[in-house]
PDB file of C-alpha atoms in Angstrom:
ATOM      1  CA  MET A 250      -6.876  -9.115 -58.492  1.00 65.00           C
ATOM      2  CA  LYS A 251      -9.426  -8.963 -55.667  1.00 75.00           C
ATOM      3  CA  ASN A 252      -7.178 -11.106 -53.440  1.00 83.00           C
ATOM      4  CA  LYS A 253      -4.223  -8.726 -53.834  1.00 83.00           C
ATOM      5  CA  LYS A 254      -6.385  -5.735 -52.949  1.00 83.00           C
ATOM      6  CA  THR A 255      -7.775  -7.488 -49.845  1.00 86.00           C
ATOM      7  CA  ARG A 256      -4.257  -8.449 -48.668  1.00 85.00           C
ATOM      8  CA  PHE A 257      -3.041  -4.893 -49.246  1.00 86.00           C
ATOM      9  CA  ILE A 258      -5.882  -3.422 -47.181  1.00 86.00           C
ATOM     10  CA  LEU A 259      -5.332  -5.976 -44.412  1.00 83.00           C
ATOM     11  CA  ARG A 260      -1.579  -5.295 -44.281  1.00 86.00           C
ATOM     12  CA  LEU A 261      -2.106  -1.546 -44.348  1.00 83.00           C
ATOM     13  CA  SER A 262      -4.635  -1.829 -41.492  1.00 86.00           C
ATOM     14  CA  LEU A 263      -2.209  -3.876 -39.383  1.00 84.00           C
ATOM     15  CA  LEU A 264       0.594  -1.419 -40.087  1.00 84.00           C
ATOM     16  CA  LEU A 265      -1.585   1.527 -39.035  1.00 84.00           C
ATOM     17  CA  ILE A 266      -2.615  -0.271 -35.827  1.00 87.00           C
ATOM     18  CA  MET A 267       1.032  -0.986 -34.993  1.00 84.00           C
ATOM     19  CA  ILE A 268       2.083   2.611 -35.692  1.00 86.00           C
ATOM     20  CA  SER A 269      -0.781   3.867 -33.523  1.00 80.00           C
ATOM     21  CA  ALA A 270       0.218   1.570 -30.640  1.00 77.00           C
ATOM     22  CA  ILE A 271       3.867   2.635 -30.820  1.00 83.00           C
ATOM     23  CA  THR A 272       2.918   6.310 -31.010  1.00 78.00           C
ATOM     24  CA  TYR A 273       0.612   5.989 -28.005  1.00 73.00           C
ATOM     25  CA  THR A 274       3.292   4.162 -25.987  1.00 72.00           C
ATOM     26  CA  LEU A 275       5.917   6.806 -26.779  1.00 71.00           C
ATOM     27  CA  TYR A 276       3.474   9.609 -25.942  1.00 67.00           C
ATOM     28  CA  GLN A 277       2.628   7.996 -22.592  1.00 65.00           C
ATOM     29  CA  HIS A 278       6.295   7.489 -21.780  1.00 62.00           C
ATOM     30  CA  PHE A 279       7.652  10.906 -22.762  1.00 63.00           C
ATOM     31  CA  PHE A 280       4.787  13.385 -22.527  1.00 59.00           C
ATOM     32  CA  THR A 281       2.585  12.400 -19.610  1.00 51.00           C
ATOM     33  CA  GLU A 282       3.430  13.558 -16.136  1.00 48.00           C
ATOM     34  CA  ARG A 283       4.628  10.844 -13.789  1.00 51.00           C
ATOM     35  CA  ASN A 284       4.167  10.997 -10.065  1.00 62.00           C
ATOM     36  CA  ARG A 285       7.695   9.852  -9.302  1.00 80.00           C
ATOM     37  CA  VAL A 286       8.547  10.348  -5.652  1.00 84.00           C
ATOM     38  CA  GLN A 287      11.513  12.692  -5.439  1.00 87.00           C
ATOM     39  CA  VAL A 288      13.889  14.139  -2.878  1.00 90.00           C
ATOM     40  CA  GLY A 289      12.027  16.708  -0.790  1.00 89.00           C
ATOM     41  CA  ASP A 290       8.611  15.067  -1.253  1.00 93.00           C
ATOM     42  CA  GLN A 291       6.554  13.737   1.608  1.00 94.00           C
ATOM     43  CA  ALA A 292       6.786   9.939   1.359  1.00 96.00           C
ATOM     44  CA  PRO A 293       3.434   8.499   0.235  1.00 95.00           C
ATOM     45  CA  ASP A 294       1.817   6.601   3.089  1.00 96.00           C
ATOM     46  CA  PHE A 295       0.952   2.941   2.664  1.00 96.00           C
ATOM     47  CA  VAL A 296      -0.113  -0.152   4.564  1.00 97.00           C
ATOM     48  CA  LEU A 297       1.389  -3.553   3.716  1.00 97.00           C
ATOM     49  CA  GLU A 298       1.517  -6.932   5.437  1.00 96.00           C
ATOM     50  CA  ASP A 299       4.733  -8.314   6.822  1.00 96.00           C
ATOM     51  CA  MET A 300       5.675 -11.992   6.680  1.00 94.00           C
ATOM     52  CA  GLU A 301       3.687 -12.751   9.856  1.00 93.00           C
ATOM     53  CA  GLY A 302       0.522 -11.124   8.505  1.00 94.00           C
ATOM     54  CA  ASN A 303       0.839  -7.933  10.603  1.00 96.00           C
ATOM     55  CA  LYS A 304      -0.138  -4.644   8.991  1.00 97.00           C
ATOM     56  CA  VAL A 305       2.684  -2.114   8.774  1.00 97.00           C
ATOM     57  CA  GLN A 306       1.841   1.516   8.006  1.00 97.00           C
ATOM     58  CA  LEU A 307       4.600   3.930   7.039  1.00 97.00           C
ATOM     59  CA  SER A 308       3.042   6.880   8.892  1.00 96.00           C
ATOM     60  CA  ASP A 309       3.143   4.868  12.144  1.00 96.00           C
ATOM     61  CA  LEU A 310       6.936   5.180  11.969  1.00 96.00           C
ATOM     62  CA  LYS A 311       6.896   8.993  12.221  1.00 94.00           C
ATOM     63  CA  GLY A 312       9.696  10.035  14.545  1.00 96.00           C
ATOM     64  CA  ARG A 313      12.000   7.314  13.162  1.00 96.00           C
ATOM     65  CA  GLY A 314      14.233   7.362  10.114  1.00 97.00           C
ATOM     66  CA  VAL A 315      13.065   4.851   7.507  1.00 98.00           C
ATOM     67  CA  PHE A 316      15.254   2.982   5.038  1.00 98.00           C
ATOM     68  CA  LEU A 317      12.593   1.932   2.485  1.00 98.00           C
ATOM     69  CA  ASN A 318      14.017  -0.679   0.105  1.00 98.00           C
ATOM     70  CA  PHE A 319      12.200  -2.210  -2.900  1.00 97.00           C
ATOM     71  CA  TRP A 320      13.613  -5.588  -3.918  1.00 96.00           C
ATOM     72  CA  GLY A 321      13.059  -9.022  -5.459  1.00 96.00           C
ATOM     73  CA  THR A 322      14.404 -12.502  -4.714  1.00 96.00           C
ATOM     74  CA  TRP A 323      15.621 -12.872  -8.312  1.00 95.00           C
ATOM     75  CA  CYS A 324      17.605  -9.613  -8.191  1.00 95.00           C
ATOM     76  CA  GLU A 325      21.333 -10.264  -7.701  1.00 94.00           C
ATOM     77  CA  PRO A 326      22.169  -6.742  -6.455  1.00 94.00           C
ATOM     78  CA  CYS A 327      19.287  -7.053  -3.962  1.00 95.00           C
ATOM     79  CA  GLU A 328      20.653 -10.345  -2.688  1.00 94.00           C
ATOM     80  CA  GLN A 329      24.136  -8.855  -2.413  1.00 95.00           C
ATOM     81  CA  GLU A 330      23.038  -5.937  -0.238  1.00 96.00           C
ATOM     82  CA  MET A 331      20.620  -7.804   2.080  1.00 96.00           C
ATOM     83  CA  PRO A 332      23.337  -9.080   4.465  1.00 96.00           C
ATOM     84  CA  TYR A 333      24.722  -5.520   4.650  1.00 97.00           C
ATOM     85  CA  MET A 334      21.261  -4.210   5.453  1.00 97.00           C
ATOM     86  CA  GLU A 335      20.830  -6.872   8.150  1.00 97.00           C
ATOM     87  CA  ARG A 336      24.120  -5.969   9.862  1.00 97.00           C
ATOM     88  CA  GLN A 337      23.373  -2.241   9.730  1.00 97.00           C
ATOM     89  CA  TYR A 338      19.815  -2.821  10.961  1.00 97.00           C
ATOM     90  CA  ASN A 339      21.245  -4.528  14.046  1.00 96.00           C
ATOM     91  CA  GLN A 340      23.479  -1.472  14.589  1.00 95.00           C
ATOM     92  CA  TYR A 341      20.770   1.176  14.097  1.00 96.00           C
ATOM     93  CA  LYS A 342      17.410  -0.342  15.111  1.00 94.00           C
ATOM     94  CA  ASN A 343      17.801   0.950  18.678  1.00 96.00           C
ATOM     95  CA  LEU A 344      18.926   4.371  17.423  1.00 96.00           C
ATOM     96  CA  GLY A 345      15.602   5.330  15.805  1.00 96.00           C
ATOM     97  CA  VAL A 346      16.134   3.826  12.342  1.00 97.00           C
ATOM     98  CA  GLU A 347      13.823   1.269  10.726  1.00 97.00           C
ATOM     99  CA  ILE A 348      14.294  -0.810   7.587  1.00 97.00           C
ATOM    100  CA  LEU A 349      11.236  -1.701   5.530  1.00 97.00           C
ATOM    101  CA  ALA A 350      12.111  -4.117   2.728  1.00 97.00           C
ATOM    102  CA  VAL A 351       9.230  -4.181   0.237  1.00 98.00           C
ATOM    103  CA  ASN A 352       9.177  -7.283  -1.938  1.00 97.00           C
ATOM    104  CA  VAL A 353       7.717  -6.616  -5.367  1.00 95.00           C
ATOM    105  CA  ALA A 354       4.905  -9.080  -6.195  1.00 93.00           C
ATOM    106  CA  GLU A 355       6.456 -12.462  -5.408  1.00 94.00           C
ATOM    107  CA  SER A 356       5.022 -15.561  -3.743  1.00 95.00           C
ATOM    108  CA  ASP A 357       5.164 -16.057   0.024  1.00 95.00           C
ATOM    109  CA  VAL A 358       7.200 -19.240  -0.516  1.00 96.00           C
ATOM    110  CA  ALA A 359       9.894 -17.417  -2.531  1.00 96.00           C
ATOM    111  CA  ILE A 360      10.067 -14.550  -0.007  1.00 97.00           C
ATOM    112  CA  GLU A 361      10.152 -16.863   3.041  1.00 96.00           C
ATOM    113  CA  SER A 362      12.902 -18.968   1.499  1.00 96.00           C
ATOM    114  CA  PHE A 363      14.983 -15.852   0.770  1.00 96.00           C
ATOM    115  CA  VAL A 364      14.439 -14.389   4.258  1.00 96.00           C
ATOM    116  CA  LYS A 365      15.407 -17.682   5.889  1.00 96.00           C
ATOM    117  CA  LYS A 366      18.467 -18.140   3.663  1.00 95.00           C
ATOM    118  CA  HIS A 367      19.804 -14.699   4.649  1.00 95.00           C
ATOM    119  CA  GLY A 368      18.596 -14.691   8.270  1.00 96.00           C
ATOM    120  CA  LEU A 369      16.786 -11.377   7.863  1.00 96.00           C
ATOM    121  CA  THR A 370      15.216  -9.905  10.998  1.00 96.00           C
ATOM    122  CA  PHE A 371      14.062  -6.516   9.707  1.00 96.00           C
ATOM    123  CA  PRO A 372      10.460  -6.141   8.487  1.00 96.00           C
ATOM    124  CA  VAL A 373       9.922  -7.669   5.051  1.00 97.00           C
ATOM    125  CA  LEU A 374       6.699  -6.416   3.492  1.00 97.00           C
ATOM    126  CA  LYS A 375       4.685  -7.957   0.661  1.00 97.00           C
ATOM    127  CA  ASP A 376       3.479  -5.720  -2.184  1.00 97.00           C
ATOM    128  CA  LYS A 377       1.446  -8.433  -3.910  1.00 95.00           C
ATOM    129  CA  ASP A 378      -0.510  -6.148  -6.260  1.00 94.00           C
ATOM    130  CA  ARG A 379       2.384  -3.696  -6.818  1.00 93.00           C
ATOM    131  CA  ALA A 380       0.260  -0.802  -5.510  1.00 94.00           C
ATOM    132  CA  VAL A 381       3.079   0.654  -3.396  1.00 95.00           C
ATOM    133  CA  THR A 382       5.694  -0.110  -6.060  1.00 94.00           C
ATOM    134  CA  ASP A 383       3.554   1.790  -8.584  1.00 92.00           C
ATOM    135  CA  ALA A 384       2.853   4.647  -6.135  1.00 92.00           C
ATOM    136  CA  TYR A 385       6.600   5.164  -5.729  1.00 94.00           C
ATOM    137  CA  ASP A 386       7.137   4.595  -9.487  1.00 91.00           C
ATOM    138  CA  ILE A 387       9.868   2.026  -8.902  1.00 91.00           C
ATOM    139  CA  THR A 388      12.194   1.248 -11.794  1.00 85.00           C
ATOM    140  CA  PRO A 389      14.648  -0.431 -11.451  1.00 90.00           C
ATOM    141  CA  ILE A 390      15.154  -2.543  -8.349  1.00 93.00           C
ATOM    142  CA  PRO A 391      16.795  -2.296  -5.978  1.00 96.00           C
ATOM    143  CA  THR A 392      15.595   1.212  -5.231  1.00 96.00           C
ATOM    144  CA  THR A 393      15.858   2.677  -1.744  1.00 97.00           C
ATOM    145  CA  PHE A 394      14.215   5.776  -0.272  1.00 97.00           C
ATOM    146  CA  LEU A 395      15.772   7.441   2.760  1.00 97.00           C
ATOM    147  CA  ILE A 396      12.957   8.992   4.770  1.00 98.00           C
ATOM    148  CA  ASP A 397      13.581  11.295   7.720  1.00 97.00           C
ATOM    149  CA  ASN A 398      11.713  11.251  11.035  1.00 96.00           C
ATOM    150  CA  ASN A 399       9.126  13.703   9.623  1.00 95.00           C
ATOM    151  CA  GLY A 400       8.311  11.527   6.606  1.00 96.00           C
ATOM    152  CA  LYS A 401      10.289  13.593   4.068  1.00 97.00           C
ATOM    153  CA  VAL A 402      12.330  11.846   1.357  1.00 97.00           C
ATOM    154  CA  LEU A 403      15.991  12.806   1.806  1.00 96.00           C
ATOM    155  CA  GLU A 404      17.532  10.602  -0.871  1.00 95.00           C
ATOM    156  CA  VAL A 405      16.575   8.099  -3.582  1.00 95.00           C
ATOM    157  CA  ILE A 406      19.157   5.427  -4.381  1.00 95.00           C
ATOM    158  CA  THR A 407      18.932   3.057  -7.337  1.00 93.00           C
ATOM    159  CA  GLY A 408      21.303   0.150  -7.779  1.00 90.00           C
ATOM    160  CA  THR A 409      23.587  -1.759  -5.474  1.00 92.00           C
ATOM    161  CA  MET A 410      24.881  -0.292  -2.232  1.00 95.00           C
ATOM    162  CA  THR A 411      27.993  -1.276  -0.318  1.00 96.00           C
ATOM    163  CA  GLU A 412      27.862  -1.857   3.414  1.00 96.00           C
ATOM    164  CA  ARG A 413      29.671   1.475   3.917  1.00 97.00           C
ATOM    165  CA  ASP A 414      26.974   3.211   1.802  1.00 97.00           C
ATOM    166  CA  ILE A 415      24.222   1.672   3.913  1.00 97.00           C
ATOM    167  CA  ALA A 416      25.938   2.695   7.160  1.00 97.00           C
ATOM    168  CA  ASN A 417      26.301   6.272   5.881  1.00 97.00           C
ATOM    169  CA  TYR A 418      22.634   6.341   4.846  1.00 97.00           C
ATOM    170  CA  MET A 419      21.588   5.054   8.273  1.00 97.00           C
ATOM    171  CA  GLU A 420      23.550   7.916   9.850  1.00 97.00           C
ATOM    172  CA  LEU A 421      21.808  10.359   7.530  1.00 96.00           C
ATOM    173  CA  ILE A 422      18.302   9.297   8.598  1.00 97.00           C
ATOM    174  CA  LYS A 423      19.061   8.660  12.268  1.00 96.00           C
ATOM    175  CA  PRO A 424      16.885  11.101  14.275  1.00 93.00           C
TER     176      PRO A 424
END
């Protein structure tokens, strides 16, 4: 009899813990304010390292349009749009538009291999600790922010872009 009572109390305790965890998770997800960067916001400033170890700060690009893309090597839509981004970067880099491709928490080896495979020449930045990814509240990837020459977010794009889309977005942020 004592064994049954002990098992019942243990099971009830585990059930209550699980219900509490689920309730807390749902509360956090639906009822707490997120700081998602939205159209019209000033783009949060950040400093990240590029593949050569140089520091790149977003605010240093004031006066230029910025195509800020969050991506991963494992992401098929990201891989699909990288060659489009490269071609459009070559068209727009001398017209006041910059691409910053922020890799989300992957190893240098994986990033370098990807960059080499696709012949990317635009700045690829490493967000090792996901600080910038979290600041911009990125879900899902790819996600791209179009930032004007004053640092204001003009558009937020999630999902795959065609080359025509990218060209149109470059036109939009061209100073």
